[in-house]
mmCIF file of C-alpha atoms in Angstrom:
data_model
loop_
_atom_site.group_PDB
_atom_site.id
_atom_site.type_symbol
_atom_site.label_atom_id
_atom_site.label_comp_id
_atom_site.label_asym_id
_atom_site.label_seq_id
_atom_site.Cartn_x
_atom_site.Cartn_y
_atom_site.Cartn_z
ATOM 1 C CA LYS R 6 -73.703 35.742 -7.492
ATOM 2 C CA GLU R 7 -70.019 36.400 -6.925
ATOM 3 C CA LEU R 8 -69.247 32.667 -7.224
ATOM 4 C CA VAL R 9 -71.034 32.434 -10.565
ATOM 5 C CA LYS R 10 -69.398 35.599 -11.831
ATOM 6 C CA ASN R 11 -65.866 34.300 -11.066
ATOM 7 C CA TYR R 12 -66.422 30.799 -12.445
ATOM 8 C CA ASN R 13 -63.617 29.804 -14.837
ATOM 9 C CA PRO R 14 -64.176 26.637 -16.906
ATOM 10 C CA GLN R 15 -60.430 26.359 -17.627
ATOM 11 C CA VAL R 16 -59.715 25.981 -13.912
ATOM 12 C CA GLU R 17 -62.224 23.128 -13.766
ATOM 13 C CA LYS R 18 -60.527 21.413 -16.742
ATOM 14 C CA ASN R 19 -57.115 21.720 -15.083
ATOM 15 C CA ILE R 20 -58.463 20.181 -11.872
ATOM 16 C CA PHE R 21 -59.849 17.186 -13.761
ATOM 17 C CA LYS R 22 -56.586 16.778 -15.698
ATOM 18 C CA SER R 23 -54.610 16.766 -12.444
ATOM 19 C CA PHE R 24 -57.025 14.246 -10.914
ATOM 20 C CA PHE R 25 -56.819 11.795 -13.789
ATOM 21 C CA LEU R 26 -53.029 12.146 -14.056
ATOM 22 C CA THR R 27 -52.654 11.341 -10.344
ATOM 23 C CA ALA R 28 -55.017 8.370 -10.676
ATOM 24 C CA ALA R 29 -53.026 7.055 -13.637
ATOM 25 C CA ILE R 30 -49.735 7.320 -11.754
ATOM 26 C CA LEU R 31 -51.191 5.545 -8.724
ATOM 27 C CA GLY R 32 -52.630 2.861 -10.985
ATOM 28 C CA LEU R 33 -49.242 2.206 -12.539
ATOM 29 C CA TRP R 34 -47.675 1.955 -9.065
ATOM 30 C CA VAL R 35 -50.297 -0.551 -7.929
ATOM 31 C CA ILE R 36 -49.672 -2.657 -11.033
ATOM 32 C CA SER R 37 -45.893 -2.582 -10.516
ATOM 33 C CA ALA R 38 -46.254 -3.642 -6.879
ATOM 34 C CA SER R 39 -49.159 -6.037 -7.305
ATOM 35 C CA ALA R 40 -49.198 -9.504 -5.781
ATOM 36 C CA ASP R 41 -49.259 -12.569 -8.015
ATOM 37 C CA THR R 42 -48.929 -16.342 -7.780
ATOM 38 C CA TYR R 43 -46.309 -18.785 -9.001
ATOM 39 C CA GLY R 44 -47.278 -22.379 -8.406
ATOM 40 C CA CYS R 45 -48.211 -22.516 -4.723
ATOM 41 C CA TYR R 46 -46.391 -19.275 -3.888
ATOM 42 C CA LYS R 47 -47.846 -15.810 -3.532
ATOM 43 C CA TYR R 48 -45.331 -13.112 -4.284
ATOM 44 C CA LEU R 49 -44.790 -9.407 -4.764
ATOM 45 C CA VAL R 50 -42.424 -7.779 -7.259
ATOM 46 C CA GLU R 51 -41.012 -4.446 -6.192
ATOM 47 C CA ASN R 52 -37.908 -2.668 -7.462
ATOM 48 C CA GLY R 53 -37.016 -5.679 -9.573
ATOM 49 C CA GLU R 54 -36.969 -8.093 -6.623
ATOM 50 C CA VAL R 55 -39.402 -10.735 -5.401
ATOM 51 C CA THR R 56 -40.713 -11.145 -1.879
ATOM 52 C CA ILE R 57 -42.638 -14.322 -1.073
ATOM 53 C CA THR R 58 -45.774 -13.176 0.748
ATOM 54 C CA GLY R 59 -47.590 -16.463 1.316
ATOM 55 C CA VAL R 60 -48.876 -19.703 -0.135
ATOM 56 C CA THR R 61 -52.143 -20.418 -1.899
ATOM 57 C CA SER R 62 -53.057 -23.076 0.675
ATOM 58 C CA SER R 63 -51.143 -23.668 3.886
ATOM 59 C CA GLY R 64 -52.731 -27.097 4.237
ATOM 60 C CA SER R 65 -51.406 -28.379 0.908
ATOM 61 C CA PHE R 66 -47.939 -26.858 1.362
ATOM 62 C CA SER R 67 -46.442 -30.005 2.830
ATOM 63 C CA GLY R 68 -43.337 -32.162 3.114
ATOM 64 C CA ALA R 69 -39.988 -30.873 1.867
ATOM 65 C CA GLN R 70 -40.168 -27.675 -0.153
ATOM 66 C CA THR R 71 -37.659 -25.562 -2.070
ATOM 67 C CA ILE R 72 -38.299 -21.861 -2.536
ATOM 68 C CA PRO R 73 -37.458 -20.869 -6.125
ATOM 69 C CA GLY R 74 -34.455 -18.592 -6.545
ATOM 70 C CA GLU R 75 -36.143 -16.676 -9.347
ATOM 71 C CA ILE R 76 -39.724 -15.878 -10.358
ATOM 72 C CA SER R 77 -40.703 -14.198 -13.638
ATOM 73 C CA GLY R 78 -37.076 -13.286 -14.238
ATOM 74 C CA TYR R 79 -36.673 -11.537 -10.877
ATOM 75 C CA PRO R 80 -34.533 -12.834 -7.981
ATOM 76 C CA VAL R 81 -36.295 -13.942 -4.810
ATOM 77 C CA THR R 82 -34.687 -11.809 -2.101
ATOM 78 C CA GLY R 83 -37.216 -11.772 0.718
ATOM 79 C CA ILE R 84 -39.588 -13.952 2.726
ATOM 80 C CA GLY R 85 -42.341 -11.682 3.984
ATOM 81 C CA TYR R 86 -44.469 -11.295 7.090
ATOM 82 C CA LYS R 87 -46.191 -14.593 7.983
ATOM 83 C CA ALA R 88 -45.370 -15.977 4.541
ATOM 84 C CA PHE R 89 -45.365 -19.611 5.715
ATOM 85 C CA SER R 90 -47.033 -19.198 9.089
ATOM 86 C CA ASP R 91 -49.246 -22.125 10.159
ATOM 87 C CA CYS R 92 -48.039 -24.433 7.380
ATOM 88 C CA ASP R 93 -48.598 -27.428 9.650
ATOM 89 C CA SER R 94 -47.528 -30.076 7.124
ATOM 90 C CA LEU R 95 -44.215 -28.465 6.144
ATOM 91 C CA THR R 96 -41.289 -30.636 7.297
ATOM 92 C CA SER R 97 -38.305 -28.891 5.714
ATOM 93 C CA ILE R 98 -37.631 -25.981 3.420
ATOM 94 C CA THR R 99 -34.669 -24.869 1.331
ATOM 95 C CA ILE R 100 -34.105 -21.120 1.164
ATOM 96 C CA PRO R 101 -32.285 -19.854 -1.959
ATOM 97 C CA ASP R 102 -28.911 -18.150 -1.606
ATOM 98 C CA ASN R 103 -30.115 -14.749 -2.810
ATOM 99 C CA VAL R 104 -32.640 -14.299 0.019
ATOM 100 C CA THR R 105 -31.417 -11.479 2.278
ATOM 101 C CA SER R 106 -34.279 -11.153 4.761
ATOM 102 C CA ILE R 107 -36.697 -13.399 6.614
ATOM 103 C CA GLY R 108 -39.675 -11.424 7.870
ATOM 104 C CA ARG R 109 -41.526 -11.303 11.153
ATOM 105 C CA SER R 110 -43.381 -14.560 11.933
ATOM 106 C CA ALA R 111 -42.366 -15.939 8.524
ATOM 107 C CA PHE R 112 -42.396 -19.569 9.728
ATOM 108 C CA GLY R 113 -44.344 -19.169 12.955
ATOM 109 C CA PHE R 114 -46.302 -22.213 14.169
ATOM 110 C CA CYS R 115 -44.909 -24.568 11.504
ATOM 111 C CA LYS R 116 -45.220 -27.337 14.056
ATOM 112 C CA ASN R 117 -43.789 -30.141 11.876
ATOM 113 C CA LEU R 118 -40.793 -28.231 10.510
ATOM 114 C CA THR R 119 -37.792 -30.272 11.664
ATOM 115 C CA SER R 120 -34.774 -28.433 10.266
ATOM 116 C CA ILE R 121 -33.813 -25.055 8.898
ATOM 117 C CA THR R 122 -30.643 -23.782 7.250
ATOM 118 C CA ILE R 123 -30.341 -20.027 6.914
ATOM 119 C CA PRO R 124 -28.102 -19.258 3.906
ATOM 120 C CA ASP R 125 -25.122 -16.897 3.953
ATOM 121 C CA SER R 126 -27.049 -14.268 2.008
ATOM 122 C CA VAL R 127 -29.466 -13.618 4.892
ATOM 123 C CA THR R 128 -28.544 -10.611 7.028
ATOM 124 C CA GLY R 129 -31.798 -10.084 8.891
ATOM 125 C CA ILE R 130 -34.265 -12.400 10.656
ATOM 126 C CA GLY R 131 -37.499 -10.880 11.923
ATOM 127 C CA GLU R 132 -39.061 -11.230 15.342
ATOM 128 C CA TYR R 133 -41.009 -14.464 15.929
ATOM 129 C CA ALA R 134 -39.637 -15.816 12.611
ATOM 130 C CA PHE R 135 -39.592 -19.427 13.859
ATOM 131 C CA TYR R 136 -41.823 -19.014 16.886
ATOM 132 C CA SER R 137 -43.375 -22.241 18.184
ATOM 133 C CA CYS R 138 -41.796 -24.516 15.567
ATOM 134 C CA THR R 139 -42.083 -27.278 18.133
ATOM 135 C CA SER R 140 -40.510 -30.072 16.032
ATOM 136 C CA LEU R 141 -37.456 -28.081 14.997
ATOM 137 C CA THR R 142 -34.344 -30.014 16.012
ATOM 138 C CA SER R 143 -31.692 -28.571 13.689
ATOM 139 C CA ILE R 144 -30.985 -24.849 13.295
ATOM 140 C CA THR R 145 -28.086 -23.600 11.173
ATOM 141 C CA ILE R 146 -27.535 -19.851 11.307
ATOM 142 C CA SER R 147 -25.289 -18.294 8.667
ATOM 143 C CA ASP R 148 -22.236 -16.146 9.376
ATOM 144 C CA SER R 149 -23.924 -13.148 7.770
ATOM 145 C CA VAL R 150 -26.567 -12.763 10.504
ATOM 146 C CA THR R 151 -25.629 -9.999 12.949
ATOM 147 C CA SER R 152 -28.556 -10.162 15.358
ATOM 148 C CA ILE R 153 -31.105 -12.683 16.602
ATOM 149 C CA ASN R 154 -34.254 -10.701 17.290
ATOM 150 C CA ASP R 155 -36.927 -10.947 19.981
ATOM 151 C CA PHE R 156 -38.691 -14.338 20.173
ATOM 152 C CA THR R 157 -37.002 -15.530 16.936
ATOM 153 C CA PHE R 158 -36.695 -19.155 18.085
ATOM 154 C CA ALA R 159 -38.929 -19.043 21.150
ATOM 155 C CA ARG R 160 -40.859 -22.240 21.928
ATOM 156 C CA CYS R 161 -38.729 -24.363 19.589
ATOM 157 C CA ARG R 162 -39.068 -27.113 22.146
ATOM 158 C CA SER R 163 -37.221 -29.906 20.356
ATOM 159 C CA VAL R 164 -33.903 -28.181 19.723
ATOM 160 C CA LYS R 165 -31.164 -29.460 22.038
ATOM 161 C CA SER R 166 -28.085 -27.537 20.958
ATOM 162 C CA ILE R 167 -27.195 -24.526 18.869
ATOM 163 C CA THR R 168 -24.084 -22.701 17.739
ATOM 164 C CA ILE R 169 -24.397 -18.956 17.306
ATOM 165 C CA PRO R 170 -22.019 -17.714 14.588
ATOM 166 C CA ASP R 171 -19.242 -15.193 15.198
ATOM 167 C CA SER R 172 -21.101 -12.548 13.199
ATOM 168 C CA VAL R 173 -23.900 -12.210 15.774
ATOM 169 C CA LYS R 174 -23.586 -9.193 18.075
ATOM 170 C CA THR R 175 -26.967 -9.137 19.828
ATOM 171 C CA ILE R 176 -29.485 -11.691 21.055
ATOM 172 C CA GLY R 177 -32.970 -10.289 21.599
ATOM 173 C CA ASP R 178 -35.582 -10.593 24.320
ATOM 174 C CA ARG R 179 -36.728 -14.204 24.797
ATOM 175 C CA ALA R 180 -34.977 -15.183 21.556
ATOM 176 C CA PHE R 181 -34.734 -18.818 22.749
ATOM 177 C CA SER R 182 -37.242 -18.755 25.611
ATOM 178 C CA GLU R 183 -39.212 -21.942 26.317
ATOM 179 C CA CYS R 184 -36.768 -24.061 24.326
ATOM 180 C CA ILE R 185 -37.198 -26.557 27.122
ATOM 181 C CA ASN R 186 -34.709 -29.120 25.767
ATOM 182 C CA LEU R 187 -31.938 -26.676 24.871
ATOM 183 C CA ARG R 188 -28.912 -27.831 26.881
ATOM 184 C CA ASN R 189 -25.882 -26.799 24.844
ATOM 185 C CA ILE R 190 -25.265 -23.420 23.294
ATOM 186 C CA THR R 191 -22.104 -21.861 21.909
ATOM 187 C CA ILE R 192 -21.961 -18.078 22.159
ATOM 188 C CA PRO R 193 -19.072 -16.283 20.429
ATOM 189 C CA ASP R 194 -16.922 -13.672 22.146
ATOM 190 C CA GLY R 195 -18.219 -11.004 19.768
ATOM 191 C CA VAL R 196 -21.713 -10.994 21.285
ATOM 192 C CA THR R 197 -22.071 -7.676 23.089
ATOM 193 C CA SER R 198 -25.717 -7.786 24.153
ATOM 194 C CA ILE R 199 -27.935 -10.575 25.467
ATOM 195 C CA ASN R 200 -31.326 -9.156 26.282
ATOM 196 C CA GLN R 201 -33.751 -9.968 29.044
ATOM 197 C CA LYS R 202 -34.805 -13.604 29.365
ATOM 198 C CA ALA R 203 -33.145 -14.579 26.078
ATOM 199 C CA PHE R 204 -32.800 -18.163 27.368
ATOM 200 C CA TYR R 205 -35.621 -18.136 29.866
ATOM 201 C CA ASP R 206 -37.244 -21.489 30.663
ATOM 202 C CA THR R 207 -34.661 -23.609 28.871
ATOM 203 C CA ALA R 208 -32.648 -26.525 30.235
ATOM 204 C CA TYR R 209 -29.532 -24.425 29.702
ATOM 205 C CA TYR R 210 -30.937 -21.531 31.682
ATOM 206 C CA ASP R 211 -32.231 -23.666 34.521
ATOM 207 C CA ASN R 212 -28.974 -25.583 34.962
ATOM 208 C CA SER R 213 -26.528 -22.704 34.674
ATOM 209 C CA SER R 214 -25.357 -20.489 37.520
ATOM 210 C CA ASN R 215 -24.068 -17.898 35.041
ATOM 211 C CA TRP R 216 -27.447 -16.672 33.864
ATOM 212 C CA GLU R 217 -30.113 -14.556 35.468
ATOM 213 C CA TYR R 218 -33.149 -13.541 33.437
ATOM 214 C CA GLY R 219 -31.220 -14.331 30.272
ATOM 215 C CA ILE R 220 -28.459 -11.790 30.951
ATOM 216 C CA LEU R 221 -24.854 -12.905 31.181
ATOM 217 C CA TYR R 222 -22.970 -11.509 34.149
#
């Protein structure tokens, strides 16, 4: 009886108004951050910038590809998590100069990718970004990259030499592990941290007396 006595229809109206207003705001946010497609690319627009999130078909994404620098009037600034993972037929890819980040596992298991050039705009490369790219023979890392994260180039079994730019300060756990043909590597004086097993199971590691579990001493 007390509940019925204190019932206020205006309170109920205010609750519904608040509910619908919240739903409308959330709906607008979902629209502004919704994924879309451009040609074979899946992408997300957020804060006026585009992140490539994937491809419509990894099997048909083949040969040499060039990521567009702009989609729908917005600059492409990021390559997202697993964006090109398992694109078995991809042989080379050109990354536009305005890309600043390459996400975790972005190119993982692209087994026929033979070369990669990371442009000067890129400051961050995610873990496992090029993991098990077993045909990769040429890796060019830009001077803007400050760290090579865990497992970034692990199991890139065809690469024989690499030059790490002066900008790099840290090399992560197993960053180049199982690069079994890696024999020559140039490490700048500015590197302050080489983590555990960074070069484990590589020709360089096995033949050098200056390394133990990937840590310089």
